Amino acid sequence: MNATGIYYNLDKIMSIKSQLSMLVKLANIDNDFADDERDMILMVGKANGISEDEINGLLESPEPLPPLSTMTDDEKFEYLFNVVQLMKIDKEVFLSEVKYCEEVAVKLGFKKAVIAELSAKVYSDPTIVANKESLKMAVLKYQN
């Protein structure tokens, strides 16, 4: 593998770790880290090549959100999609979770209303996949 590929993979892993960290923060916000939430975080991490030990480290000590200036629209969308899916995975949505998702949306450069749009179209069961491309187009309209 050439050096460019190595840097690309490191950047990708850092982005995934940041996303997992954000999911950990959301899962903890209602003071009830449900097994479903933990399982989803493990599933997302493992599916993206992160070891279980690294994921457990993030569960204990989540990383901060990366600088917005370095994030692409696709990465911002993935962050929002994952955070909304995790909010819904335990089939209980608390106001504190919605507010956290809205705060994340604002930090990512979106209007708060994007969370309502996403929430209506993202399912709690990660095996049910919405049409992500059309959903991304709808979400990008909420950028500030």
PDB file of C-alpha atoms in Angstrom:
ATOM      1  CA  MET A   1       0.000   0.000   0.000  1.00  0.00           C
ATOM      2  CA  ASN A   2       1.341   3.470  -0.796  1.00  0.00           C
ATOM      3  CA  ALA A   3       1.585   6.350   1.676  1.00  0.00           C
ATOM      4  CA  THR A   4      -1.515   8.055   0.254  1.00  0.00           C
ATOM      5  CA  GLY A   5      -3.586   4.952   0.986  1.00  0.00           C
ATOM      6  CA  ILE A   6      -2.250   4.807   4.520  1.00  0.00           C
ATOM      7  CA  TYR A   7      -3.164   8.432   5.211  1.00  0.00           C
ATOM      8  CA  TYR A   8      -6.597   7.934   3.664  1.00  0.00           C
ATOM      9  CA  ASN A   9      -7.221   4.930   5.912  1.00  0.00           C
ATOM     10  CA  LEU A  10      -6.017   6.812   9.008  1.00  0.00           C
ATOM     11  CA  ASP A  11      -8.287   9.748   8.163  1.00  0.00           C
ATOM     12  CA  LYS A  12     -11.196   7.372   7.637  1.00  0.00           C
ATOM     13  CA  ILE A  13     -10.563   5.614  10.967  1.00  0.00           C
ATOM     14  CA  MET A  14     -10.330   8.940  12.809  1.00  0.00           C
ATOM     15  CA  SER A  15     -13.640  10.024  11.299  1.00  0.00           C
ATOM     16  CA  ILE A  16     -15.290   6.760  12.339  1.00  0.00           C
ATOM     17  CA  LYS A  17     -13.882   7.049  15.872  1.00  0.00           C
ATOM     18  CA  SER A  18     -15.262  10.586  16.094  1.00  0.00           C
ATOM     19  CA  GLN A  19     -18.657   9.362  14.914  1.00  0.00           C
ATOM     20  CA  LEU A  20     -18.629   6.528  17.436  1.00  0.00           C
ATOM     21  CA  SER A  21     -17.682   9.013  20.158  1.00  0.00           C
ATOM     22  CA  MET A  22     -20.663  11.173  19.257  1.00  0.00           C
ATOM     23  CA  LEU A  23     -22.914   8.111  19.415  1.00  0.00           C
ATOM     24  CA  VAL A  24     -21.505   7.238  22.854  1.00  0.00           C
ATOM     25  CA  LYS A  25     -22.307  10.751  24.096  1.00  0.00           C
ATOM     26  CA  LEU A  26     -25.877  10.442  22.819  1.00  0.00           C
ATOM     27  CA  ALA A  27     -26.314   6.978  24.339  1.00  0.00           C
ATOM     28  CA  ASN A  28     -25.240   8.324  27.735  1.00  0.00           C
ATOM     29  CA  ILE A  29     -27.394  11.450  27.638  1.00  0.00           C
ATOM     30  CA  ASP A  30     -30.487   9.797  29.155  1.00  0.00           C
ATOM     31  CA  ASN A  31     -28.355   8.148  31.888  1.00  0.00           C
ATOM     32  CA  ASP A  32     -29.437   4.736  30.567  1.00  0.00           C
ATOM     33  CA  PHE A  33     -26.896   3.224  28.166  1.00  0.00           C
ATOM     34  CA  ALA A  34     -29.175   0.531  26.705  1.00  0.00           C
ATOM     35  CA  ASP A  35     -27.807  -2.774  25.402  1.00  0.00           C
ATOM     36  CA  ASP A  36     -29.306  -1.978  21.973  1.00  0.00           C
ATOM     37  CA  GLU A  37     -27.349   1.286  21.882  1.00  0.00           C
ATOM     38  CA  ARG A  38     -24.111  -0.436  22.881  1.00  0.00           C
ATOM     39  CA  ASP A  39     -24.680  -3.187  20.310  1.00  0.00           C
ATOM     40  CA  MET A  40     -25.252  -0.652  17.542  1.00  0.00           C
ATOM     41  CA  ILE A  41     -22.074   1.242  18.439  1.00  0.00           C
ATOM     42  CA  LEU A  42     -20.123  -2.038  18.407  1.00  0.00           C
ATOM     43  CA  MET A  43     -21.726  -3.045  15.084  1.00  0.00           C
ATOM     44  CA  VAL A  44     -20.932   0.304  13.422  1.00  0.00           C
ATOM     45  CA  GLY A  45     -17.369   0.259  14.737  1.00  0.00           C
ATOM     46  CA  LYS A  46     -16.623  -3.325  13.735  1.00  0.00           C
ATOM     47  CA  ALA A  47     -18.223  -2.834  10.295  1.00  0.00           C
ATOM     48  CA  ASN A  48     -15.767   0.028   9.759  1.00  0.00           C
ATOM     49  CA  GLY A  49     -12.668  -1.876  10.851  1.00  0.00           C
ATOM     50  CA  ILE A  50     -12.381  -0.636  14.439  1.00  0.00           C
ATOM     51  CA  SER A  51     -11.346  -3.298  16.976  1.00  0.00           C
ATOM     52  CA  GLU A  52     -13.563  -4.101  19.937  1.00  0.00           C
ATOM     53  CA  ASP A  53     -10.797  -2.903  22.285  1.00  0.00           C
ATOM     54  CA  GLU A  54     -10.688   0.483  20.521  1.00  0.00           C
ATOM     55  CA  ILE A  55     -14.485   0.728  20.658  1.00  0.00           C
ATOM     56  CA  ASN A  56     -14.482  -0.095  24.375  1.00  0.00           C
ATOM     57  CA  GLY A  57     -11.895   2.673  24.849  1.00  0.00           C
ATOM     58  CA  LEU A  58     -14.262   5.122  23.135  1.00  0.00           C
ATOM     59  CA  LEU A  59     -17.118   3.918  25.337  1.00  0.00           C
ATOM     60  CA  GLU A  60     -15.010   4.906  28.358  1.00  0.00           C
ATOM     61  CA  SER A  61     -13.559   8.119  26.931  1.00  0.00           C
ATOM     62  CA  PRO A  62     -15.218   9.523  23.774  1.00  0.00           C
ATOM     63  CA  GLU A  63     -13.265  11.823  21.436  1.00  0.00           C
ATOM     64  CA  PRO A  64     -14.376  15.396  20.635  1.00  0.00           C
ATOM     65  CA  LEU A  65     -16.058  16.252  17.315  1.00  0.00           C
ATOM     66  CA  PRO A  66     -13.497  17.011  14.561  1.00  0.00           C
ATOM     67  CA  PRO A  67     -13.196  20.556  13.130  1.00  0.00           C
ATOM     68  CA  LEU A  68     -16.081  21.323  10.774  1.00  0.00           C
ATOM     69  CA  SER A  69     -13.737  22.805   8.212  1.00  0.00           C
ATOM     70  CA  THR A  70     -12.274  19.346   7.580  1.00  0.00           C
ATOM     71  CA  MET A  71     -15.617  17.560   7.154  1.00  0.00           C
ATOM     72  CA  THR A  72     -17.286  16.869   3.820  1.00  0.00           C
ATOM     73  CA  ASP A  73     -21.054  17.072   3.305  1.00  0.00           C
ATOM     74  CA  ASP A  74     -21.110  13.259   3.142  1.00  0.00           C
ATOM     75  CA  GLU A  75     -19.383  12.996   6.531  1.00  0.00           C
ATOM     76  CA  LYS A  76     -21.770  15.527   8.075  1.00  0.00           C
ATOM     77  CA  PHE A  77     -24.731  13.573   6.717  1.00  0.00           C
ATOM     78  CA  GLU A  78     -23.346  10.288   8.090  1.00  0.00           C
ATOM     79  CA  TYR A  79     -22.894  11.882  11.508  1.00  0.00           C
ATOM     80  CA  LEU A  80     -26.497  13.090  11.543  1.00  0.00           C
ATOM     81  CA  PHE A  81     -27.903   9.834  10.177  1.00  0.00           C
ATOM     82  CA  ASN A  82     -26.046   7.740  12.764  1.00  0.00           C
ATOM     83  CA  VAL A  83     -26.928   9.970  15.689  1.00  0.00           C
ATOM     84  CA  VAL A  84     -30.649   9.949  14.782  1.00  0.00           C
ATOM     85  CA  GLN A  85     -30.639   6.185  14.275  1.00  0.00           C
ATOM     86  CA  LEU A  86     -29.011   5.667  17.669  1.00  0.00           C
ATOM     87  CA  MET A  87     -31.516   8.034  19.291  1.00  0.00           C
ATOM     88  CA  LYS A  88     -34.306   5.781  18.045  1.00  0.00           C
ATOM     89  CA  ILE A  89     -32.696   2.357  18.485  1.00  0.00           C
ATOM     90  CA  ASP A  90     -33.923   1.718  22.035  1.00  0.00           C
ATOM     91  CA  LYS A  91     -37.456   2.687  20.891  1.00  0.00           C
ATOM     92  CA  GLU A  92     -37.549   5.505  23.460  1.00  0.00           C
ATOM     93  CA  VAL A  93     -36.866   9.060  22.407  1.00  0.00           C
ATOM     94  CA  PHE A  94     -36.215  11.534  25.204  1.00  0.00           C
ATOM     95  CA  LEU A  95     -36.335  15.307  24.840  1.00  0.00           C
ATOM     96  CA  SER A  96     -32.718  15.448  26.034  1.00  0.00           C
ATOM     97  CA  GLU A  97     -31.723  13.157  23.142  1.00  0.00           C
ATOM     98  CA  VAL A  98     -33.597  15.287  20.604  1.00  0.00           C
ATOM     99  CA  LYS A  99     -31.933  18.428  21.983  1.00  0.00           C
ATOM    100  CA  TYR A 100     -28.503  16.772  21.781  1.00  0.00           C
ATOM    101  CA  CYS A 101     -29.171  15.782  18.158  1.00  0.00           C
ATOM    102  CA  GLU A 102     -30.239  19.355  17.411  1.00  0.00           C
ATOM    103  CA  GLU A 103     -27.044  20.674  19.029  1.00  0.00           C
ATOM    104  CA  VAL A 104     -24.966  18.288  16.900  1.00  0.00           C
ATOM    105  CA  ALA A 105     -26.880  19.407  13.788  1.00  0.00           C
ATOM    106  CA  VAL A 106     -26.170  23.073  14.560  1.00  0.00           C
ATOM    107  CA  LYS A 107     -22.469  22.321  15.185  1.00  0.00           C
ATOM    108  CA  LEU A 108     -22.390  20.573  11.806  1.00  0.00           C
ATOM    109  CA  GLY A 109     -23.841  23.657  10.109  1.00  0.00           C
ATOM    110  CA  PHE A 110     -27.500  22.624   9.830  1.00  0.00           C
ATOM    111  CA  LYS A 111     -30.750  24.108  11.086  1.00  0.00           C
ATOM    112  CA  LYS A 112     -32.281  22.313  14.100  1.00  0.00           C
ATOM    113  CA  ALA A 113     -35.300  21.346  11.971  1.00  0.00           C
ATOM    114  CA  VAL A 114     -33.147  18.810  10.102  1.00  0.00           C
ATOM    115  CA  ILE A 115     -33.548  16.432  13.061  1.00  0.00           C
ATOM    116  CA  ALA A 116     -37.329  16.282  12.608  1.00  0.00           C
ATOM    117  CA  GLU A 117     -36.836  15.568   8.886  1.00  0.00           C
ATOM    118  CA  LEU A 118     -34.337  12.800   9.550  1.00  0.00           C
ATOM    119  CA  SER A 119     -36.232  11.357  12.473  1.00  0.00           C
ATOM    120  CA  ALA A 120     -39.328  10.890  10.326  1.00  0.00           C
ATOM    121  CA  LYS A 121     -37.355   8.864   7.775  1.00  0.00           C
ATOM    122  CA  VAL A 122     -34.744   6.962   9.801  1.00  0.00           C
ATOM    123  CA  TYR A 123     -35.841   3.680  11.338  1.00  0.00           C
ATOM    124  CA  SER A 124     -34.893   2.380  14.769  1.00  0.00           C
ATOM    125  CA  ASP A 125     -33.958  -0.978  13.236  1.00  0.00           C
ATOM    126  CA  PRO A 126     -30.575  -0.559  11.499  1.00  0.00           C
ATOM    127  CA  THR A 127     -31.391  -3.432   9.128  1.00  0.00           C
ATOM    128  CA  ILE A 128     -34.142  -1.296   7.558  1.00  0.00           C
ATOM    129  CA  VAL A 129     -32.310   1.122   5.321  1.00  0.00           C
ATOM    130  CA  ALA A 130     -33.954   4.252   4.020  1.00  0.00           C
ATOM    131  CA  ASN A 131     -32.953   5.566   0.609  1.00  0.00           C
ATOM    132  CA  LYS A 132     -29.871   7.339   1.915  1.00  0.00           C
ATOM    133  CA  GLU A 133     -29.100   9.270  -1.268  1.00  0.00           C
ATOM    134  CA  SER A 134     -32.526  10.920  -1.450  1.00  0.00           C
ATOM    135  CA  LEU A 135     -32.440  11.472   2.309  1.00  0.00           C
ATOM    136  CA  LYS A 136     -29.013  13.127   1.984  1.00  0.00           C
ATOM    137  CA  MET A 137     -30.369  15.494  -0.679  1.00  0.00           C
ATOM    138  CA  ALA A 138     -33.247  16.451   1.653  1.00  0.00           C
ATOM    139  CA  VAL A 139     -30.906  16.953   4.607  1.00  0.00           C
ATOM    140  CA  LEU A 140     -28.445  19.138   2.700  1.00  0.00           C
ATOM    141  CA  LYS A 141     -31.252  21.645   2.094  1.00  0.00           C
ATOM    142  CA  TYR A 142     -31.130  22.385   5.834  1.00  0.00           C
ATOM    143  CA  GLN A 143     -27.543  23.621   5.763  1.00  0.00           C
ATOM    144  CA  ASN A 144     -27.003  27.158   7.023  1.00  0.00           C
TER     145      ASN A 144
END
